Coordinates of C-alpha atoms and ligand atoms in Angstrom, one line a residue:
M1 CA -14.9 14.1 -16.3
L2 CA -11.1 15.0 -16.1
N3 CA -8.2 12.7 -17.4
I4 CA -6.1 12.8 -13.9
C5 CA -2.7 11.2 -13.8
V6 CA -1.3 10.2 -10.3
I7 CA 2.5 9.7 -10.0
G8 CA 3.1 7.2 -6.5
T9 CA 0.5 4.9 -5.6
G10 CA 2.1 4.3 -2.2
Y11 CA -0.7 5.3 0.9
V12 CA -1.6 8.0 -0.8
G13 CA -1.7 8.0 -4.3
L14 CA -3.2 4.4 -4.3
P15 CA -6.5 6.1 -2.3
T16 CA -6.5 9.2 -4.0
G17 CA -6.6 7.8 -7.4
V18 CA -9.0 5.1 -6.5
G19 CA -11.4 8.0 -4.9
F20 CA -11.0 9.9 -8.2
A21 CA -12.0 7.0 -10.2
E22 CA -15.0 6.4 -8.2
I23 CA -16.3 9.6 -8.6
G24 CA -16.8 9.7 -11.8
H25 CA -12.7 10.8 -13.7
H26 CA -10.4 8.6 -15.9
V27 CA -7.7 8.1 -13.9
V28 CA -3.8 6.8 -15.1
C29 CA -1.8 5.7 -11.6
V30 CA 1.9 5.9 -12.6
D31 CA 4.4 4.0 -9.9
K32 CA 8.4 3.6 -10.8
D33 CA 8.0 0.4 -8.3
V34 CA 7.3 -1.9 -12.1
N35 CA 6.1 -4.9 -9.3
K36 CA 3.5 -2.5 -7.8
I37 CA 2.3 -2.1 -11.2
H38 CA 2.6 -5.6 -12.3
A39 CA 0.3 -6.5 -9.0
L40 CA -1.8 -3.5 -9.5
Q41 CA -2.6 -4.5 -13.5
S42 CA -3.7 -7.8 -12.0
G43 CA -6.0 -6.5 -10.0
Q44 CA -3.9 -7.1 -7.3
I45 CA -4.1 -4.6 -4.0
T46 CA -0.9 -3.5 -2.8
L47 CA -1.3 -1.9 0.7
Y48 CA -3.7 -1.8 3.3
E49 CA -6.5 0.6 3.4
D50 CA -10.0 -0.6 5.3
G51 CA -12.1 -0.5 2.4
L52 CA -9.6 0.1 -0.9
E53 CA -9.2 -3.1 -2.1
D54 CA -13.4 -3.5 -2.9
L55 CA -13.0 0.3 -4.5
L56 CA -9.9 -0.3 -6.2
K57 CA -11.6 -3.7 -7.7
K58 CA -14.9 -1.8 -8.9
N59 CA -12.8 1.1 -10.4
F60 CA -10.4 -1.5 -12.3
E61 CA -12.9 -3.9 -13.8
A62 CA -14.6 -0.4 -14.7
G63 CA -11.9 0.7 -17.0
K64 CA -12.4 4.4 -14.5
I65 CA -8.3 3.2 -13.1
Q66 CA -5.3 1.8 -15.2
F67 CA -1.7 1.8 -13.7
S68 CA 1.2 1.9 -15.8
D69 CA 5.2 2.2 -15.2
S70 CA 5.6 4.9 -17.9
M71 CA 4.3 8.8 -17.3
S72 CA 4.3 9.9 -20.6
E73 CA 1.0 8.3 -22.2
A74 CA -0.5 9.4 -19.0
V75 CA 0.5 12.6 -18.3
Q76 CA 0.5 13.9 -22.1
K77 CA -3.4 12.9 -21.8
A78 CA -3.5 14.6 -18.1
D79 CA -5.7 17.6 -17.0
I80 CA -4.3 17.5 -13.7
V81 CA -1.4 15.8 -12.5
I82 CA -1.2 15.0 -8.6
V83 CA 2.2 14.2 -7.7
A84 CA 2.3 11.9 -4.7
V85 CA 5.8 11.0 -4.1
G86 CA 7.5 10.2 -0.8
T87 CA 9.0 12.9 0.7
P88 CA 10.9 11.1 3.7
P89 CA 13.3 13.0 5.8
H90 CA 17.2 13.5 4.9
P91 CA 19.3 11.0 6.9
V92 CA 21.6 13.6 8.2
T93 CA 19.8 17.4 7.9
H94 CA 16.4 15.8 8.5
E95 CA 14.8 18.1 6.3
A96 CA 12.8 16.6 3.6
D97 CA 14.5 14.9 1.3
M98 CA 13.5 15.8 -1.9
Q99 CA 15.0 13.5 -4.6
Y100 CA 11.8 11.9 -5.4
I101 CA 10.3 15.1 -5.9
H102 CA 12.5 15.9 -8.3
A103 CA 13.0 12.9 -10.4
A104 CA 9.4 13.1 -11.1
V105 CA 9.2 16.6 -11.8
Q106 CA 11.9 16.1 -13.9
E107 CA 10.3 13.3 -16.0
L108 CA 7.1 14.4 -16.3
A109 CA 7.6 17.8 -17.4
Q110 CA 9.1 16.6 -21.2
Y111 CA 5.5 14.9 -21.8
L112 CA 3.2 18.3 -20.7
D113 CA 0.7 18.6 -23.7
G114 CA -1.8 21.2 -23.6
Y115 CA -2.6 23.2 -20.5
T116 CA -2.0 21.0 -17.5
V117 CA -1.9 21.3 -14.0
V118 CA 0.8 20.1 -12.0
A119 CA -0.8 19.4 -8.4
I120 CA 1.8 18.6 -5.3
K121 CA 0.3 16.2 -3.1
S122 CA 3.0 15.3 -1.6
T123 CA 4.4 17.0 1.9
V124 CA 7.2 19.5 0.5
P125 CA 9.0 22.1 1.9
V126 CA 7.5 26.2 1.6
G127 CA 8.7 27.3 -1.5
T128 CA 8.5 24.0 -3.5
G129 CA 5.8 25.1 -5.6
D130 CA 8.2 28.5 -7.3
D131 CA 10.7 25.6 -7.1
I132 CA 8.9 22.7 -9.4
E133 CA 7.7 25.7 -11.9
G134 CA 11.5 26.4 -12.3
M135 CA 12.3 23.5 -13.0
I136 CA 9.4 22.6 -15.6
R137 CA 10.2 25.7 -17.0
E138 CA 13.9 25.5 -17.8
K139 CA 12.8 21.6 -19.4
N140 CA 9.8 22.6 -21.4
P141 CA 10.5 26.1 -21.6
T142 CA 7.2 25.8 -24.1
A143 CA 4.9 23.8 -21.5
D144 CA 1.2 25.5 -20.9
F145 CA 0.9 24.8 -16.7
D146 CA 0.2 25.7 -13.4
V147 CA 2.0 24.7 -10.3
V148 CA -0.8 24.3 -6.9
S149 CA 0.0 23.4 -4.0
M150 CA -2.6 20.5 -2.9
P151 CA -1.3 19.2 0.5
E152 CA -3.0 15.8 1.6
F153 CA -4.5 15.4 4.9
L154 CA -5.8 11.8 5.4
R155 CA -5.1 10.0 8.3
E156 CA -4.0 6.5 7.6
G157 CA -6.5 3.8 8.3
F158 CA -9.1 5.9 7.6
A159 CA -7.7 6.7 3.7
V160 CA -10.8 6.0 1.9
H161 CA -13.0 7.1 4.3
D162 CA -11.4 10.8 4.5
F163 CA -11.0 10.9 0.9
F164 CA -15.2 11.0 0.5
H165 CA -14.9 13.6 3.5
P166 CA -12.6 15.4 3.9
D167 CA -12.7 18.3 6.4
R168 CA -11.3 20.7 3.9
I169 CA -9.3 20.9 1.1
V170 CA -6.5 23.0 0.7
V171 CA -5.7 24.7 -2.8
G172 CA -2.3 27.3 -2.9
S173 CA -2.5 28.6 -6.2
D174 CA -2.9 32.6 -7.9
S175 CA -3.9 30.9 -10.7
E176 CA -7.2 31.5 -11.8
R177 CA -6.8 28.8 -14.9
A178 CA -6.0 26.4 -12.6
R179 CA -8.5 27.0 -9.6
L180 CA -11.2 26.3 -12.5
V181 CA -9.5 22.9 -13.1
V182 CA -9.4 22.3 -9.0
Q183 CA -13.5 23.3 -9.2
K184 CA -13.9 20.2 -12.1
L185 CA -11.9 18.0 -9.9
Y186 CA -14.1 18.3 -6.9
E187 CA -17.5 19.0 -8.6
P188 CA -18.9 15.2 -8.4
F189 CA -18.3 15.0 -5.0
P190 CA -21.1 13.8 -2.9
E191 CA -20.9 16.6 -0.5
H192 CA -19.0 19.2 -1.7
P193 CA -16.1 19.9 0.2
N194 CA -14.8 23.1 1.6
I195 CA -12.0 24.5 -0.5
L196 CA -9.8 26.8 0.9
Y197 CA -8.0 28.8 -1.6
V198 CA -4.6 30.3 -0.3
K199 CA -1.0 31.6 -1.7
R200 CA 1.1 28.4 -3.0
R201 CA 3.4 29.1 0.0
S202 CA 0.5 29.0 3.1
S203 CA -0.8 26.1 2.0
E204 CA 2.2 24.1 1.9
T205 CA 2.8 25.4 5.4
I206 CA -0.7 24.6 6.5
K207 CA 0.3 21.0 5.9
Y208 CA 3.3 21.5 8.1
A209 CA 1.5 24.1 10.9
S210 CA -1.2 21.5 11.3
N211 CA 0.7 18.3 11.8
S212 CA 3.0 19.5 14.3
F213 CA 0.5 21.2 15.8
L214 CA -1.4 17.7 16.3
A215 CA 1.9 15.9 17.4
I216 CA 2.2 18.6 20.2
K217 CA -1.3 17.9 20.9
I218 CA -0.5 14.3 21.3
H219 CA 2.9 14.8 23.5
Y220 CA 0.9 16.6 25.9
I221 CA -1.4 14.8 26.5
N222 CA 1.1 12.3 27.2
E223 CA 3.2 14.0 29.2
M224 CA -0.5 15.0 31.4
A225 CA -0.1 10.9 31.9
N226 CA 2.8 10.8 33.3
F227 CA 1.5 13.4 35.8
C228 CA -1.5 11.3 36.0
E229 CA 0.5 8.2 37.2
K230 CA 2.3 10.5 39.8
V231 CA -0.9 12.3 41.5
G232 CA -3.2 9.4 41.0
A233 CA -5.7 11.2 39.0
D234 CA -7.0 8.9 35.3
V235 CA -5.8 10.6 32.2
L236 CA -8.8 9.5 30.3
E237 CA -11.2 11.1 32.6
V238 CA -8.6 14.1 32.1
A239 CA -8.7 13.8 28.3
K240 CA -12.6 13.5 28.2
G241 CA -13.0 16.4 30.4
M242 CA -10.5 18.6 28.3
G243 CA -11.7 17.6 24.7
L244 CA -15.6 18.7 26.2
D245 CA -14.0 22.3 25.6
N246 CA -14.5 23.1 22.0
R247 CA -11.8 25.1 22.4
I248 CA -9.9 21.9 23.1
G249 CA -11.6 19.4 21.5
P250 CA -11.4 15.6 21.8
R251 CA -9.2 14.2 19.1
F252 CA -5.4 13.4 19.6
L253 CA -5.8 13.3 23.4
N254 CA -5.6 9.9 23.0
P255 CA -2.4 8.8 25.2
G256 CA 0.4 6.4 24.5
P257 CA 4.0 4.6 23.9
G258 CA 5.1 8.6 21.5
F259 CA 3.8 9.7 17.9
G260 CA 5.0 7.7 15.0
G261 CA 4.1 6.7 11.5
S262 CA 5.6 8.2 7.8
C263 CA 3.8 11.9 8.6
F264 CA 4.3 13.6 12.1
P265 CA 8.2 12.8 13.1
K266 CA 9.4 13.5 9.5
D267 CA 6.6 16.7 8.8
T268 CA 7.8 18.5 12.9
M269 CA 11.4 17.5 11.8
A270 CA 11.2 19.2 7.9
M271 CA 9.2 21.8 10.4
A272 CA 12.1 22.5 12.9
Y273 CA 14.8 22.5 10.0
M274 CA 12.9 25.4 8.1
A275 CA 12.4 27.2 11.2
R276 CA 16.1 27.1 12.0
M277 CA 17.1 27.8 8.0
N278 CA 14.5 31.0 7.8
D279 CA 15.9 32.1 11.8
V280 CA 12.9 31.7 13.3
M281 CA 13.1 29.4 17.3
M282 CA 10.8 26.9 17.2
T283 CA 11.6 25.8 20.5
L284 CA 8.0 23.6 21.3
I285 CA 8.4 22.2 18.4
E286 CA 12.7 20.8 19.2
D287 CA 11.0 20.0 22.5
V288 CA 8.4 17.6 21.0
I289 CA 11.0 16.1 18.5
K290 CA 13.3 15.0 21.6
E291 CA 10.8 14.1 23.6
N292 CA 9.1 12.0 21.9
S293 CA 11.8 10.0 21.0
V294 CA 12.6 9.7 24.9
R295 CA 9.3 8.0 25.2
K296 CA 9.7 5.4 23.6
K297 CA 12.7 4.5 25.3
Q298 CA 10.8 4.9 28.6
M299 CA 8.1 2.7 27.1
A300 CA 10.7 -0.6 26.6
H301 CA 11.9 0.0 30.1
R302 CA 8.1 0.0 31.1
I303 CA 8.1 -3.4 30.0
L304 CA 11.4 -4.4 30.9
S305 CA 11.4 -3.6 34.5
V306 CA 8.1 -5.6 34.9
I307 CA 10.7 -9.2 34.0
Q308 CA 13.4 -7.5 36.0
G309 CA 14.8 -10.6 37.5
V310 CA 12.8 -13.3 35.6
E311 CA 15.7 -16.0 33.6
N312 CA 15.4 -16.3 29.8
P313 CA 12.6 -14.1 29.9
K314 CA 9.4 -13.8 26.7
I315 CA 8.3 -10.5 25.9
A316 CA 4.7 -10.8 23.7
V317 CA 4.3 -7.6 21.5
L318 CA 1.2 -6.9 20.4
G319 CA 0.4 -4.8 17.3
L320 CA 3.9 -3.8 15.3
A321 CA 1.6 -1.0 12.9
F322 CA 1.7 2.5 14.0
K323 CA -1.4 2.4 14.0
N324 CA -5.1 0.6 13.6
G325 CA -5.9 0.1 10.0
T326 CA -3.0 0.1 8.3
D327 CA -0.6 -2.5 8.1
D328 CA 2.0 0.4 7.5
C329 CA 5.3 0.2 10.1
R330 CA 7.6 3.3 9.1
E331 CA 8.6 5.4 12.0
S332 CA 6.4 3.0 14.0
P333 CA 6.3 3.1 18.1
A334 CA 6.3 -0.6 18.0
M335 CA 9.4 -0.2 15.8
E336 CA 11.4 1.3 18.5
I337 CA 9.9 0.2 21.2
L338 CA 11.3 -3.2 19.8
D339 CA 14.7 -2.0 19.2
E340 CA 15.0 -0.6 22.6
L341 CA 14.0 -4.3 24.2
L342 CA 16.0 -5.9 22.0
T343 CA 19.4 -4.7 23.3
N344 CA 18.8 -7.0 26.5
D345 CA 18.7 -10.2 26.7
V346 CA 15.1 -11.0 25.8
S347 CA 12.9 -13.1 23.2
I348 CA 10.1 -11.6 21.7
T349 CA 7.2 -12.7 19.7
V350 CA 5.1 -10.7 18.1
Y351 CA 2.0 -10.6 16.5
D352 CA -0.1 -7.7 14.5
P353 CA -3.2 -8.6 12.1
K354 CA -2.2 -6.6 9.0
A355 CA 1.4 -5.5 9.5
I356 CA 3.7 -8.6 10.2
D357 CA 4.8 -8.6 6.0
N358 CA 5.8 -5.1 6.8
A359 CA 7.4 -5.6 10.3
K360 CA 9.5 -8.6 8.7
K361 CA 11.3 -6.1 6.3
I362 CA 12.4 -4.1 9.4
L363 CA 12.9 -6.6 11.9
G364 CA 14.1 -9.6 10.1
D365 CA 14.5 -12.6 12.4
K366 CA 15.4 -10.3 15.3
V367 CA 12.0 -11.4 16.6
V368 CA 9.4 -14.7 16.4
Y369 CA 6.0 -13.9 14.6
A370 CA 2.7 -15.3 15.7
P371 CA 0.2 -16.7 13.4
D372 CA -2.6 -15.0 16.0
M373 CA -2.2 -13.5 19.6
Y374 CA -3.2 -16.5 21.6
D375 CA 0.2 -18.0 19.7
A376 CA 2.3 -15.3 20.6
V377 CA 1.4 -14.8 24.3
K378 CA 2.0 -18.3 24.8
D379 CA 5.1 -18.5 27.5
A380 CA 5.0 -15.1 27.4
D381 CA 6.3 -13.2 31.0
V382 CA 4.9 -9.4 29.6
V383 CA 1.7 -9.1 27.4
A384 CA 3.0 -5.6 25.3
I385 CA 0.0 -4.3 24.0
L386 CA 2.1 -1.2 21.3
T387 CA -0.9 -0.8 18.4
E388 CA -4.5 0.2 19.7
W389 CA -6.1 -3.0 16.8
D390 CA -9.9 -3.5 18.2
E391 CA -9.0 -7.6 17.7
F392 CA -6.3 -6.9 21.1
K393 CA -9.4 -5.7 23.0
N394 CA -11.5 -8.6 22.5
L395 CA -8.3 -10.5 23.8
D396 CA -9.9 -13.3 26.0
L397 CA -8.3 -12.9 29.1
K398 CA -8.9 -16.2 30.7
H399 CA -7.2 -17.9 28.1
A400 CA -4.4 -16.1 27.8
A401 CA -4.4 -16.2 31.4
T402 CA -3.7 -20.1 30.9
L403 CA -1.2 -19.5 28.3
V404 CA 1.2 -17.0 29.7
R405 CA 4.5 -18.0 32.0
H406 CA 3.8 -14.7 34.2
K407 CA 0.1 -12.9 33.9
N408 CA 1.8 -9.3 33.3
I409 CA 0.8 -6.9 31.0
V410 CA 1.3 -3.7 29.8
D411 CA -0.8 -1.8 27.9
C412 CA 0.7 1.0 26.1
R413 CA -2.8 2.4 24.0
N414 CA -5.2 2.1 27.0
L415 CA -6.7 -0.7 25.5
L416 CA -8.4 -3.4 28.1
N417 CA -10.1 -2.8 30.9
P418 CA -7.9 -2.5 34.0
K419 CA -10.7 -4.2 36.3
D420 CA -11.0 -7.0 34.0
V421 CA -7.3 -7.7 33.5
K422 CA -6.8 -7.4 37.2
E423 CA -10.1 -9.9 37.4
N424 CA -8.3 -13.1 35.7
G425 CA -5.3 -12.3 38.0
F426 CA -2.7 -10.1 36.1
E427 CA -0.5 -7.1 36.9
Y428 CA -1.7 -4.5 34.5
Q429 CA 0.1 -1.5 34.0
G430 CA -2.2 1.0 31.4
I431 CA -0.6 4.9 30.4
G432 CA -1.7 7.4 33.0
R433 CA -4.6 5.5 34.5
Ligands
NAD501 P1 4.7 5.9 0.0 O1 6.2 5.8 -0.1 O2 3.9 5.2 0.5 O3 3.9 6.2 -1.9 C1 5.0 6.5 -2.8 C2 4.9 6.0 -4.0 O4 6.0 7.0 -5.3 C3 6.0 4.7 -3.7 O5 5.5 3.5 -4.9 C4 7.1 5.4 -4.8 O6 7.8 3.6 -5.8 C5 6.7 6.0 -5.9 N1 7.2 7.1 -6.3 C6 8.4 7.7 -5.8 N2 9.4 7.8 -7.2 C7 8.7 8.0 -8.0 C8 8.5 8.5 -9.5 N3 10.1 9.1 -9.2 N4 7.7 8.0 -10.4 C9 6.6 7.1 -9.9 N5 6.5 7.0 -8.8 C10 7.6 7.6 -8.0 O7 4.3 7.3 0.3 P2 2.9 7.8 1.1 O8 2.9 7.6 2.0 O9 1.9 7.8 0.1 O10 3.6 9.6 1.3 C11 3.6 10.7 0.2 C12 3.6 11.7 0.2 O11 2.7 12.3 0.9 C13 4.3 12.0 1.3 O12 4.6 13.4 0.6 C14 4.1 12.1 2.7 O13 4.7 12.7 3.5 C15 2.7 12.9 2.4 N6 1.4 12.3 3.1 C16 1.3 11.0 3.5 C17 0.1 10.7 4.7 C18 0.2 9.2 4.8 O14 -0.4 9.2 5.8 N7 1.3 8.2 4.4 C19 -1.1 11.7 4.6 C20 -0.7 13.0 4.2 C21 0.8 13.2 3.6

């Protein structure tokens, strides 16, 4: 059993802390956001992730996980400190903004006591491990520690599943001592994960290389969807046919409104920035970033084109989170599409099963929030589906047809069966079909 201190209780830190507690380690999660810590200390969950609430409750009640707004004791006792604070895009340069990492490291450095592994789980620019090592040495010259890169690959919405069934764990370190601690960390796993030990800079690069590749894959199928629309092919059939090829694989071939979320947009921009800083041409990534942003505007115009000429048009938006299974709206395609829609004279009612509270922080009172999907579609001139929640697949089209003003559906996630939709009198537009 190891003593673990996790710094940052966000979408990565909280599932990570809960997961390690579940497999038998003792975990203290620290966050500077006292509201989050107070909520967690009183047994309340602070974000939505499938299956996380029950697991948190179980381990919290068993005393295997604790929460604190102070690092001192947790870092002193820790065998491993896992840093999982945010690295959002810098507003001007779009490189990773390192202020939260630097603040966390400056603080933790002073409390290191006995040999400790400092594992960086946040997505950080290549070379950060070296910088952090220098910062800790300067702050606490006698500290006995190793800095390890341990990037996170979980998918939001599946964080609990992915914690227990990772495709691989990447560990960047040359230190044998640090590797032994990491081995102990993963020893109690029910299925022993595939651990890849690499150089620290390779590990930091693997994270950006992976996310950039996945973003490119999504953009590729989106462009293919545009092509299918022009030539009368069905992109879902095309994706299926492509995905059966083992060299390509079926995942990340779902056409949609463009990639979003708190990772792909910022990580592709950070990758492009690092390439530019190192005089390396990465035109593919640069193009994908630009075109992905254009795509969201195109989706908004697709929705608007349906209601052209309608007086006082009302748009019903189903889905605000950047994907299903999470309440996270950061860089959600829905937010960017709404931004564009709102530059027009339209009224918009929105509904999301989990993300309304987070959406309110971004959209304020610019839209009306509906308590369910039927309330949202009432009197709508077009229904736009922007997130792939299962709930929307079960939309009772017969009932919806009696509620709307004009029967139009723009399904940016290809959730509905076009035949069913048309049988209920709706005009239907999916993506690439
Ligand atoms: P988040 O914004 O949800 O959470 C970050 C947390 O860190 C916040 O609760 C914040 O209060 C806390 N924090 C910031 N500075 C702190 C400090 N000095 N001391 C203590 N707490 C501090 O972020 P996230 O989505 O969990 O992402 C964290 C990192 O993991 C980022 O680098 C991200 O790129 C990476 N990552 C995220 C995902 C994902 O799906 N969200 C997946 C893989 C990797």
